[in-house]
């Protein structure tokens, strides 16, 4: 399949929120090709994307979910994103937007895979979460269909999550609260997929009906599942500091973040993505977070 984007496109920036570096067993880049292994309504599937020199996107897919993944390529790369009405109220945001003309908000069209990783990232460091994510994908996911990289894995689906016994949850380092949230979500997984059609506040509210899924988790899912332009991850350890220091030169809390981003509503997350894509980072100072290995408890 060949698809020509009718807009300036930077696939790396658009697909960036799906990546977690080497810990992303379901999303990898190998020799210029982006590989995504995912659960779909039709079953597991693998998608390969190549950005050709002429600007076209070359896409190929394998597995039962191949058709779903190919149909979703335009949305995954931001074709459904609409930044109408977005105004850069800060010079830094305006400059980031100028420097990143190919940044759009992509949408996977599916809740489940993003939900599992978002729940794993609750209240722990990224290193801890990615270790658990990798081990869940390796032990309870499936080998990605097709000729992708050897490490590429389809994340465990709802049935697999419900089948994991307590000692295996302990083995992958997932505490009782997060495993309970995942099991609760797995029981109503088909219902949660309806959030993609609802979108916005209504979609996030549906996700939050699952005990253990709060504002932060729902926003992280919404950003990836339907490219929600206003889903701010309030409660995040890094975002308030990054945004505060970038726009004000000082640290702020969630209340300050809400106030600072208010002029950008209903596209507050878009402003954050511009800052992230332009290289804005939280200042490197302060004590390190103590790593907790739940497998040793």
PDB file of C-alpha atoms in Angstrom:
ATOM      1  CA  UNK A   1       0.000   0.000   0.000  1.00  0.00           C
ATOM      2  CA  UNK A   2       1.215   3.493  -0.894  1.00  0.00           C
ATOM      3  CA  UNK A   3      -0.212   6.588   0.765  1.00  0.00           C
ATOM      4  CA  UNK A   4       0.751  10.162  -0.070  1.00  0.00           C
ATOM      5  CA  UNK A   5       0.144  12.533   2.867  1.00  0.00           C
ATOM      6  CA  UNK A   6      -1.648  15.704   1.738  1.00  0.00           C
ATOM      7  CA  UNK A   7       0.367  17.657   4.297  1.00  0.00           C
ATOM      8  CA  UNK A   8       3.927  18.057   5.558  1.00  0.00           C
ATOM      9  CA  UNK A   9       4.703  14.961   7.591  1.00  0.00           C
ATOM     10  CA  UNK A  10       7.445  14.055  10.042  1.00  0.00           C
ATOM     11  CA  UNK A  11       6.663  10.395  10.871  1.00  0.00           C
ATOM     12  CA  UNK A  12       9.227  10.305  13.671  1.00  0.00           C
ATOM     13  CA  UNK A  13       7.512  13.126  15.552  1.00  0.00           C
ATOM     14  CA  UNK A  14       4.007  11.785  14.946  1.00  0.00           C
ATOM     15  CA  UNK A  15       4.886   8.233  15.998  1.00  0.00           C
ATOM     16  CA  UNK A  16       7.078   9.368  18.891  1.00  0.00           C
ATOM     17  CA  UNK A  17       4.418   8.902  21.627  1.00  0.00           C
ATOM     18  CA  UNK A  18       4.271   5.177  20.774  1.00  0.00           C
ATOM     19  CA  UNK A  19       7.957   4.631  21.410  1.00  0.00           C
ATOM     20  CA  UNK A  20       9.669   3.793  24.686  1.00  0.00           C
ATOM     21  CA  UNK A  21      13.128   3.122  23.287  1.00  0.00           C
ATOM     22  CA  UNK A  22      14.498  -0.405  23.605  1.00  0.00           C
ATOM     23  CA  UNK A  23      11.684  -1.239  26.002  1.00  0.00           C
ATOM     24  CA  UNK A  24       9.147  -0.949  23.187  1.00  0.00           C
ATOM     25  CA  UNK A  25       8.854  -4.581  22.184  1.00  0.00           C
ATOM     26  CA  UNK A  26       5.692  -3.718  20.229  1.00  0.00           C
ATOM     27  CA  UNK A  27       7.070  -0.636  18.450  1.00  0.00           C
ATOM     28  CA  UNK A  28      10.537  -0.472  16.940  1.00  0.00           C
ATOM     29  CA  UNK A  29      12.494   1.171  14.177  1.00  0.00           C
ATOM     30  CA  UNK A  30      14.846  -0.997  12.163  1.00  0.00           C
ATOM     31  CA  UNK A  31      16.869   0.196   9.168  1.00  0.00           C
ATOM     32  CA  UNK A  32      14.541   3.093   8.475  1.00  0.00           C
ATOM     33  CA  UNK A  33      11.310   1.095   8.842  1.00  0.00           C
ATOM     34  CA  UNK A  34       8.841   1.647  11.691  1.00  0.00           C
ATOM     35  CA  UNK A  35       7.358  -1.617  12.982  1.00  0.00           C
ATOM     36  CA  UNK A  36       4.175  -1.768  15.064  1.00  0.00           C
ATOM     37  CA  UNK A  37       2.772  -5.000  16.532  1.00  0.00           C
ATOM     38  CA  UNK A  38      -0.740  -4.563  17.881  1.00  0.00           C
ATOM     39  CA  UNK A  39      -3.983  -6.153  18.980  1.00  0.00           C
ATOM     40  CA  UNK A  40      -6.873  -5.305  16.641  1.00  0.00           C
ATOM     41  CA  UNK A  41     -10.588  -6.241  16.468  1.00  0.00           C
ATOM     42  CA  UNK A  42      -9.641  -8.952  13.954  1.00  0.00           C
ATOM     43  CA  UNK A  43      -6.687 -10.293  15.949  1.00  0.00           C
ATOM     44  CA  UNK A  44      -2.928  -9.657  16.218  1.00  0.00           C
ATOM     45  CA  UNK A  45      -1.211  -7.824  13.420  1.00  0.00           C
ATOM     46  CA  UNK A  46       2.082  -6.257  12.375  1.00  0.00           C
ATOM     47  CA  UNK A  47       2.455  -3.007  10.451  1.00  0.00           C
ATOM     48  CA  UNK A  48       5.604  -1.798   8.677  1.00  0.00           C
ATOM     49  CA  UNK A  49       5.942   1.831   7.554  1.00  0.00           C
ATOM     50  CA  UNK A  50       8.617   3.331   5.300  1.00  0.00           C
ATOM     51  CA  UNK A  51       8.823   7.043   4.515  1.00  0.00           C
ATOM     52  CA  UNK A  52      10.083   7.147   0.931  1.00  0.00           C
ATOM     53  CA  UNK A  53      12.265   9.964  -0.448  1.00  0.00           C
ATOM     54  CA  UNK A  54       9.373  11.117  -2.655  1.00  0.00           C
ATOM     55  CA  UNK A  55       7.230  11.690   0.456  1.00  0.00           C
ATOM     56  CA  UNK A  56       4.986   8.654   0.023  1.00  0.00           C
ATOM     57  CA  UNK A  57       4.389   6.254   2.892  1.00  0.00           C
ATOM     58  CA  UNK A  58       4.888   2.622   1.954  1.00  0.00           C
ATOM     59  CA  UNK A  59       2.892   0.358   4.270  1.00  0.00           C
ATOM     60  CA  UNK A  60       2.690  -3.407   4.549  1.00  0.00           C
ATOM     61  CA  UNK A  61       0.946  -5.536   7.171  1.00  0.00           C
ATOM     62  CA  UNK A  62       0.687  -9.167   8.263  1.00  0.00           C
ATOM     63  CA  UNK A  63      -1.550 -11.297  10.469  1.00  0.00           C
ATOM     64  CA  UNK A  64      -5.273 -11.345  11.140  1.00  0.00           C
ATOM     65  CA  UNK A  65      -5.179  -7.637  11.974  1.00  0.00           C
ATOM     66  CA  UNK A  66      -3.439  -6.611   8.743  1.00  0.00           C
ATOM     67  CA  UNK A  67      -6.522  -5.050   7.146  1.00  0.00           C
ATOM     68  CA  UNK A  68      -7.351  -2.985  10.235  1.00  0.00           C
ATOM     69  CA  UNK A  69      -3.784  -1.710  10.507  1.00  0.00           C
ATOM     70  CA  UNK A  70      -3.531  -0.758   6.821  1.00  0.00           C
ATOM     71  CA  UNK A  71      -6.879   1.035   6.923  1.00  0.00           C
ATOM     72  CA  UNK A  72      -5.642   2.979   9.938  1.00  0.00           C
ATOM     73  CA  UNK A  73      -2.360   4.217   8.439  1.00  0.00           C
ATOM     74  CA  UNK A  74      -3.607   7.738   7.569  1.00  0.00           C
ATOM     75  CA  UNK A  75      -5.076   8.280  11.050  1.00  0.00           C
ATOM     76  CA  UNK A  76      -1.972   6.791  12.682  1.00  0.00           C
ATOM     77  CA  UNK A  77       0.091   9.417  10.864  1.00  0.00           C
ATOM     78  CA  UNK A  78      -2.195  12.304  11.743  1.00  0.00           C
ATOM     79  CA  UNK A  79      -4.542  12.596   8.774  1.00  0.00           C
ATOM     80  CA  UNK A  80      -7.546  13.054  11.079  1.00  0.00           C
ATOM     81  CA  UNK A  81      -5.803  15.664  13.217  1.00  0.00           C
ATOM     82  CA  UNK A  82      -7.237  19.184  13.010  1.00  0.00           C
ATOM     83  CA  UNK A  83      -5.358  22.117  14.505  1.00  0.00           C
ATOM     84  CA  UNK A  84      -7.913  24.700  13.372  1.00  0.00           C
ATOM     85  CA  UNK A  85      -8.084  27.489  15.918  1.00  0.00           C
ATOM     86  CA  UNK A  86      -4.759  26.696  17.570  1.00  0.00           C
ATOM     87  CA  UNK A  87      -2.927  29.868  18.571  1.00  0.00           C
ATOM     88  CA  UNK A  88       0.588  29.930  20.017  1.00  0.00           C
ATOM     89  CA  UNK A  89       0.255  32.212  23.043  1.00  0.00           C
ATOM     90  CA  UNK A  90       3.954  31.964  23.916  1.00  0.00           C
ATOM     91  CA  UNK A  91       6.913  32.750  21.716  1.00  0.00           C
ATOM     92  CA  UNK A  92       8.538  29.423  22.591  1.00  0.00           C
ATOM     93  CA  UNK A  93       5.461  27.522  21.394  1.00  0.00           C
ATOM     94  CA  UNK A  94       5.291  29.615  18.226  1.00  0.00           C
ATOM     95  CA  UNK A  95       8.944  28.888  17.480  1.00  0.00           C
ATOM     96  CA  UNK A  96       8.459  25.171  18.184  1.00  0.00           C
ATOM     97  CA  UNK A  97       5.514  25.125  15.796  1.00  0.00           C
ATOM     98  CA  UNK A  98       7.585  26.863  13.126  1.00  0.00           C
ATOM     99  CA  UNK A  99      10.419  24.368  13.574  1.00  0.00           C
ATOM    100  CA  UNK A 100       8.124  21.314  13.556  1.00  0.00           C
ATOM    101  CA  UNK A 101       5.753  21.775  10.590  1.00  0.00           C
ATOM    102  CA  UNK A 102       5.396  18.002  10.207  1.00  0.00           C
ATOM    103  CA  UNK A 103       4.145  17.380  13.735  1.00  0.00           C
ATOM    104  CA  UNK A 104       0.609  16.058  13.953  1.00  0.00           C
ATOM    105  CA  UNK A 105      -1.290  14.058  16.555  1.00  0.00           C
ATOM    106  CA  UNK A 106      -1.616  10.474  15.399  1.00  0.00           C
ATOM    107  CA  UNK A 107      -4.248   7.939  16.471  1.00  0.00           C
ATOM    108  CA  UNK A 108      -3.938   4.156  16.732  1.00  0.00           C
ATOM    109  CA  UNK A 109      -7.718   3.732  16.807  1.00  0.00           C
ATOM    110  CA  UNK A 110      -7.426   1.249  19.673  1.00  0.00           C
ATOM    111  CA  UNK A 111      -7.479   1.629  23.459  1.00  0.00           C
ATOM    112  CA  UNK A 112      -6.177  -1.674  24.818  1.00  0.00           C
ATOM    113  CA  UNK A 113      -2.436  -1.704  24.066  1.00  0.00           C
ATOM    114  CA  UNK A 114      -2.012   1.906  25.207  1.00  0.00           C
ATOM    115  CA  UNK A 115      -4.052   1.162  28.322  1.00  0.00           C
ATOM    116  CA  UNK A 116      -1.785  -1.668  29.470  1.00  0.00           C
ATOM    117  CA  UNK A 117       1.375   0.413  29.230  1.00  0.00           C
ATOM    118  CA  UNK A 118      -0.263   3.478  30.800  1.00  0.00           C
ATOM    119  CA  UNK A 119      -1.418   1.467  33.817  1.00  0.00           C
ATOM    120  CA  UNK A 120       2.044  -0.052  34.204  1.00  0.00           C
ATOM    121  CA  UNK A 121       3.482   3.491  34.305  1.00  0.00           C
ATOM    122  CA  UNK A 122       1.323   4.528  37.247  1.00  0.00           C
ATOM    123  CA  UNK A 123       3.320   5.734  40.277  1.00  0.00           C
ATOM    124  CA  UNK A 124       6.592   4.071  39.252  1.00  0.00           C
ATOM    125  CA  UNK A 125       9.643   5.161  37.281  1.00  0.00           C
ATOM    126  CA  UNK A 126       9.775   4.684  33.521  1.00  0.00           C
ATOM    127  CA  UNK A 127      12.539   2.116  34.016  1.00  0.00           C
ATOM    128  CA  UNK A 128      10.344   0.007  36.287  1.00  0.00           C
ATOM    129  CA  UNK A 129       7.317   0.273  33.992  1.00  0.00           C
ATOM    130  CA  UNK A 130       9.247  -0.601  30.852  1.00  0.00           C
ATOM    131  CA  UNK A 131      10.825  -3.605  32.520  1.00  0.00           C
ATOM    132  CA  UNK A 132       7.354  -4.904  33.398  1.00  0.00           C
ATOM    133  CA  UNK A 133       6.017  -4.040  29.933  1.00  0.00           C
ATOM    134  CA  UNK A 134       8.851  -5.880  28.194  1.00  0.00           C
ATOM    135  CA  UNK A 135       8.417  -8.958  30.358  1.00  0.00           C
ATOM    136  CA  UNK A 136       4.637  -9.013  29.897  1.00  0.00           C
ATOM    137  CA  UNK A 137       5.061  -8.751  26.114  1.00  0.00           C
ATOM    138  CA  UNK A 138       7.766 -11.421  26.086  1.00  0.00           C
ATOM    139  CA  UNK A 139       6.057 -13.957  28.334  1.00  0.00           C
ATOM    140  CA  UNK A 140       2.346 -13.344  27.764  1.00  0.00           C
ATOM    141  CA  UNK A 141       2.232 -11.622  24.394  1.00  0.00           C
ATOM    142  CA  UNK A 142       2.753 -13.341  21.048  1.00  0.00           C
ATOM    143  CA  UNK A 143       5.391 -13.276  18.344  1.00  0.00           C
ATOM    144  CA  UNK A 144       4.502 -10.551  15.863  1.00  0.00           C
ATOM    145  CA  UNK A 145       3.246 -11.913  12.513  1.00  0.00           C
ATOM    146  CA  UNK A 146       5.419 -11.321   9.476  1.00  0.00           C
ATOM    147  CA  UNK A 147       9.128 -10.659   8.918  1.00  0.00           C
ATOM    148  CA  UNK A 148       9.697  -7.976  11.552  1.00  0.00           C
ATOM    149  CA  UNK A 149      12.610  -7.645  13.987  1.00  0.00           C
ATOM    150  CA  UNK A 150      13.200 -10.682  16.193  1.00  0.00           C
ATOM    151  CA  UNK A 151      12.240  -8.819  19.391  1.00  0.00           C
ATOM    152  CA  UNK A 152       8.931  -7.522  18.023  1.00  0.00           C
ATOM    153  CA  UNK A 153       5.995  -8.775  20.119  1.00  0.00           C
ATOM    154  CA  UNK A 154       2.235  -8.254  20.153  1.00  0.00           C
ATOM    155  CA  UNK A 155       1.267  -7.136  23.691  1.00  0.00           C
ATOM    156  CA  UNK A 156      -0.899  -9.484  25.773  1.00  0.00           C
ATOM    157  CA  UNK A 157      -4.590  -9.048  25.046  1.00  0.00           C
ATOM    158  CA  UNK A 158      -7.416  -8.951  27.599  1.00  0.00           C
ATOM    159  CA  UNK A 159      -7.759 -12.746  27.743  1.00  0.00           C
ATOM    160  CA  UNK A 160      -4.037 -13.178  28.364  1.00  0.00           C
ATOM    161  CA  UNK A 161      -4.053 -10.512  31.089  1.00  0.00           C
ATOM    162  CA  UNK A 162      -6.931 -12.238  32.896  1.00  0.00           C
ATOM    163  CA  UNK A 163      -5.095 -15.565  32.764  1.00  0.00           C
ATOM    164  CA  UNK A 164      -1.947 -14.368  34.569  1.00  0.00           C
ATOM    165  CA  UNK A 165      -1.686 -15.876  38.040  1.00  0.00           C
ATOM    166  CA  UNK A 166      -0.499 -13.899  41.073  1.00  0.00           C
ATOM    167  CA  UNK A 167       3.018 -15.282  41.205  1.00  0.00           C
ATOM    168  CA  UNK A 168       3.594 -14.317  37.548  1.00  0.00           C
ATOM    169  CA  UNK A 169       2.408 -10.765  38.265  1.00  0.00           C
ATOM    170  CA  UNK A 170       4.978 -10.721  41.042  1.00  0.00           C
ATOM    171  CA  UNK A 171       7.567 -12.121  38.652  1.00  0.00           C
ATOM    172  CA  UNK A 172       7.116  -9.209  36.218  1.00  0.00           C
ATOM    173  CA  UNK A 173       7.176  -6.660  39.041  1.00  0.00           C
ATOM    174  CA  UNK A 174       3.558  -5.469  38.967  1.00  0.00           C
ATOM    175  CA  UNK A 175       2.037  -4.645  42.353  1.00  0.00           C
ATOM    176  CA  UNK A 176      -1.475  -5.554  43.462  1.00  0.00           C
ATOM    177  CA  UNK A 177      -3.031  -2.162  42.657  1.00  0.00           C
ATOM    178  CA  UNK A 178      -1.839  -2.026  39.048  1.00  0.00           C
ATOM    179  CA  UNK A 179      -2.573  -5.688  38.333  1.00  0.00           C
ATOM    180  CA  UNK A 180      -6.101  -5.238  39.736  1.00  0.00           C
ATOM    181  CA  UNK A 181      -6.631  -2.237  37.455  1.00  0.00           C
ATOM    182  CA  UNK A 182      -5.482  -4.233  34.434  1.00  0.00           C
ATOM    183  CA  UNK A 183      -7.741  -7.167  35.289  1.00  0.00           C
ATOM    184  CA  UNK A 184     -10.705  -4.822  35.833  1.00  0.00           C
ATOM    185  CA  UNK A 185     -10.025  -3.222  32.431  1.00  0.00           C
ATOM    186  CA  UNK A 186      -9.652  -6.617  30.733  1.00  0.00           C
ATOM    187  CA  UNK A 187     -13.122  -7.624  31.906  1.00  0.00           C
ATOM    188  CA  UNK A 188     -14.723  -4.697  30.055  1.00  0.00           C
ATOM    189  CA  UNK A 189     -12.168  -4.254  27.251  1.00  0.00           C
ATOM    190  CA  UNK A 190     -14.682  -4.269  24.348  1.00  0.00           C
ATOM    191  CA  UNK A 191     -16.710  -1.531  26.070  1.00  0.00           C
ATOM    192  CA  UNK A 192     -13.615   0.595  26.574  1.00  0.00           C
ATOM    193  CA  UNK A 193     -12.876   0.576  22.839  1.00  0.00           C
ATOM    194  CA  UNK A 194     -16.009   2.708  22.421  1.00  0.00           C
ATOM    195  CA  UNK A 195     -14.016   5.605  23.868  1.00  0.00           C
ATOM    196  CA  UNK A 196     -12.329   6.042  20.477  1.00  0.00           C
ATOM    197  CA  UNK A 197     -15.666   6.944  18.874  1.00  0.00           C
ATOM    198  CA  UNK A 198     -16.744   9.145  21.799  1.00  0.00           C
ATOM    199  CA  UNK A 199     -13.430  11.031  21.870  1.00  0.00           C
ATOM    200  CA  UNK A 200     -12.662  14.071  24.000  1.00  0.00           C
ATOM    201  CA  UNK A 201     -14.022  14.466  27.510  1.00  0.00           C
ATOM    202  CA  UNK A 202     -16.644  11.750  26.987  1.00  0.00           C
ATOM    203  CA  UNK A 203     -14.067   9.219  25.842  1.00  0.00           C
ATOM    204  CA  UNK A 204     -11.784   9.923  28.783  1.00  0.00           C
ATOM    205  CA  UNK A 205     -14.756   9.708  31.169  1.00  0.00           C
ATOM    206  CA  UNK A 206     -15.596   6.235  29.861  1.00  0.00           C
ATOM    207  CA  UNK A 207     -12.037   5.064  30.508  1.00  0.00           C
ATOM    208  CA  UNK A 208     -12.187   6.448  34.041  1.00  0.00           C
ATOM    209  CA  UNK A 209     -15.136   4.211  34.883  1.00  0.00           C
ATOM    210  CA  UNK A 210     -12.566   1.464  35.449  1.00  0.00           C
ATOM    211  CA  UNK A 211     -11.407   1.568  39.098  1.00  0.00           C
ATOM    212  CA  UNK A 212      -7.749   2.529  39.086  1.00  0.00           C
ATOM    213  CA  UNK A 213      -7.854   4.620  35.900  1.00  0.00           C
ATOM    214  CA  UNK A 214      -7.693   8.292  36.762  1.00  0.00           C
ATOM    215  CA  UNK A 215      -7.044  11.559  34.942  1.00  0.00           C
ATOM    216  CA  UNK A 216      -3.399  10.835  34.147  1.00  0.00           C
ATOM    217  CA  UNK A 217      -3.951   7.316  32.815  1.00  0.00           C
ATOM    218  CA  UNK A 218      -7.015   8.263  30.761  1.00  0.00           C
ATOM    219  CA  UNK A 219      -5.116  11.154  29.200  1.00  0.00           C
ATOM    220  CA  UNK A 220      -2.128   8.979  28.290  1.00  0.00           C
ATOM    221  CA  UNK A 221      -4.457   6.523  26.569  1.00  0.00           C
ATOM    222  CA  UNK A 222      -6.469   9.237  24.802  1.00  0.00           C
ATOM    223  CA  UNK A 223      -3.342  10.885  23.407  1.00  0.00           C
ATOM    224  CA  UNK A 224      -2.466   7.688  21.572  1.00  0.00           C
ATOM    225  CA  UNK A 225      -5.824   6.028  20.858  1.00  0.00           C
ATOM    226  CA  UNK A 226      -7.535   9.003  19.212  1.00  0.00           C
ATOM    227  CA  UNK A 227      -4.904  11.765  19.182  1.00  0.00           C
ATOM    228  CA  UNK A 228      -6.778  13.817  21.771  1.00  0.00           C
ATOM    229  CA  UNK A 229      -5.472  17.412  21.423  1.00  0.00           C
ATOM    230  CA  UNK A 230      -6.667  18.476  24.887  1.00  0.00           C
ATOM    231  CA  UNK A 231      -5.764  15.428  27.014  1.00  0.00           C
ATOM    232  CA  UNK A 232      -3.193  16.822  29.439  1.00  0.00           C
ATOM    233  CA  UNK A 233      -1.499  14.275  31.700  1.00  0.00           C
ATOM    234  CA  UNK A 234      -2.133  16.041  34.991  1.00  0.00           C
ATOM    235  CA  UNK A 235      -0.319  14.232  37.772  1.00  0.00           C
ATOM    236  CA  UNK A 236       2.778  13.601  35.641  1.00  0.00           C
ATOM    237  CA  UNK A 237       6.155  13.799  37.373  1.00  0.00           C
ATOM    238  CA  UNK A 238       7.913  15.633  34.523  1.00  0.00           C
ATOM    239  CA  UNK A 239       5.418  17.672  32.491  1.00  0.00           C
ATOM    240  CA  UNK A 240       4.652  20.540  34.919  1.00  0.00           C
ATOM    241  CA  UNK A 241       8.370  21.118  35.489  1.00  0.00           C
ATOM    242  CA  UNK A 242       9.193  20.966  31.771  1.00  0.00           C
ATOM    243  CA  UNK A 243       6.399  23.320  30.770  1.00  0.00           C
ATOM    244  CA  UNK A 244       6.993  25.686  33.690  1.00  0.00           C
ATOM    245  CA  UNK A 245      10.717  26.026  33.119  1.00  0.00           C
ATOM    246  CA  UNK A 246      10.282  26.354  29.348  1.00  0.00           C
ATOM    247  CA  UNK A 247       7.550  28.996  29.429  1.00  0.00           C
ATOM    248  CA  UNK A 248       8.168  30.726  32.772  1.00  0.00           C
ATOM    249  CA  UNK A 249      11.690  29.810  33.775  1.00  0.00           C
ATOM    250  CA  UNK A 250      10.545  28.120  36.981  1.00  0.00           C
ATOM    251  CA  UNK A 251       8.949  24.983  38.326  1.00  0.00           C
ATOM    252  CA  UNK A 252       5.147  24.805  38.605  1.00  0.00           C
ATOM    253  CA  UNK A 253       2.654  22.274  39.953  1.00  0.00           C
ATOM    254  CA  UNK A 254      -0.489  20.851  38.351  1.00  0.00           C
ATOM    255  CA  UNK A 255      -2.549  23.867  39.382  1.00  0.00           C
ATOM    256  CA  UNK A 256      -0.014  26.175  37.775  1.00  0.00           C
ATOM    257  CA  UNK A 257       0.076  23.961  34.686  1.00  0.00           C
ATOM    258  CA  UNK A 258      -3.701  24.154  34.307  1.00  0.00           C
ATOM    259  CA  UNK A 259      -3.620  27.930  34.626  1.00  0.00           C
ATOM    260  CA  UNK A 260      -0.713  28.319  32.210  1.00  0.00           C
ATOM    261  CA  UNK A 261      -2.297  26.113  29.545  1.00  0.00           C
ATOM    262  CA  UNK A 262      -5.841  27.456  29.891  1.00  0.00           C
ATOM    263  CA  UNK A 263      -5.503  29.799  26.850  1.00  0.00           C
ATOM    264  CA  UNK A 264      -4.729  26.762  24.699  1.00  0.00           C
ATOM    265  CA  UNK A 265      -7.965  24.894  25.489  1.00  0.00           C
ATOM    266  CA  UNK A 266      -9.292  22.819  23.755  1.00  0.00           C
ATOM    267  CA  UNK A 267      -5.827  22.039  22.355  1.00  0.00           C
ATOM    268  CA  UNK A 268      -3.674  22.062  25.478  1.00  0.00           C
ATOM    269  CA  UNK A 269      -1.942  18.757  24.731  1.00  0.00           C
ATOM    270  CA  UNK A 270      -0.961  20.045  21.308  1.00  0.00           C
ATOM    271  CA  UNK A 271       0.985  22.864  22.944  1.00  0.00           C
ATOM    272  CA  UNK A 272       2.810  20.324  25.131  1.00  0.00           C
ATOM    273  CA  UNK A 273       3.640  18.151  22.114  1.00  0.00           C
ATOM    274  CA  UNK A 274       5.163  21.132  20.324  1.00  0.00           C
ATOM    275  CA  UNK A 275       7.404  21.779  23.306  1.00  0.00           C
ATOM    276  CA  UNK A 276       8.393  18.096  23.595  1.00  0.00           C
ATOM    277  CA  UNK A 277       9.078  17.734  19.876  1.00  0.00           C
ATOM    278  CA  UNK A 278      11.254  20.847  19.893  1.00  0.00           C
ATOM    279  CA  UNK A 279      13.516  19.304  22.534  1.00  0.00           C
ATOM    280  CA  UNK A 280      12.217  20.986  25.697  1.00  0.00           C
ATOM    281  CA  UNK A 281      13.113  18.902  28.741  1.00  0.00           C
ATOM    282  CA  UNK A 282      12.755  19.012  32.493  1.00  0.00           C
ATOM    283  CA  UNK A 283      15.927  20.476  34.112  1.00  0.00           C
ATOM    284  CA  UNK A 284      18.281  17.790  35.430  1.00  0.00           C
ATOM    285  CA  UNK A 285      18.539  18.505  39.119  1.00  0.00           C
ATOM    286  CA  UNK A 286      17.095  17.210  42.365  1.00  0.00           C
ATOM    287  CA  UNK A 287      17.253  13.755  43.960  1.00  0.00           C
ATOM    288  CA  UNK A 288      16.772  10.643  41.916  1.00  0.00           C
ATOM    289  CA  UNK A 289      13.575   8.663  42.400  1.00  0.00           C
ATOM    290  CA  UNK A 290      14.249   5.550  44.395  1.00  0.00           C
ATOM    291  CA  UNK A 291      13.674   2.462  42.261  1.00  0.00           C
ATOM    292  CA  UNK A 292      11.390  -0.151  43.769  1.00  0.00           C
ATOM    293  CA  UNK A 293      11.656  -3.728  42.586  1.00  0.00           C
ATOM    294  CA  UNK A 294       8.283  -5.297  43.407  1.00  0.00           C
ATOM    295  CA  UNK A 295       9.716  -8.705  42.554  1.00  0.00           C
ATOM    296  CA  UNK A 296      11.875  -8.474  45.684  1.00  0.00           C
ATOM    297  CA  UNK A 297       8.932  -7.697  48.009  1.00  0.00           C
TER     298      UNK A 297
END
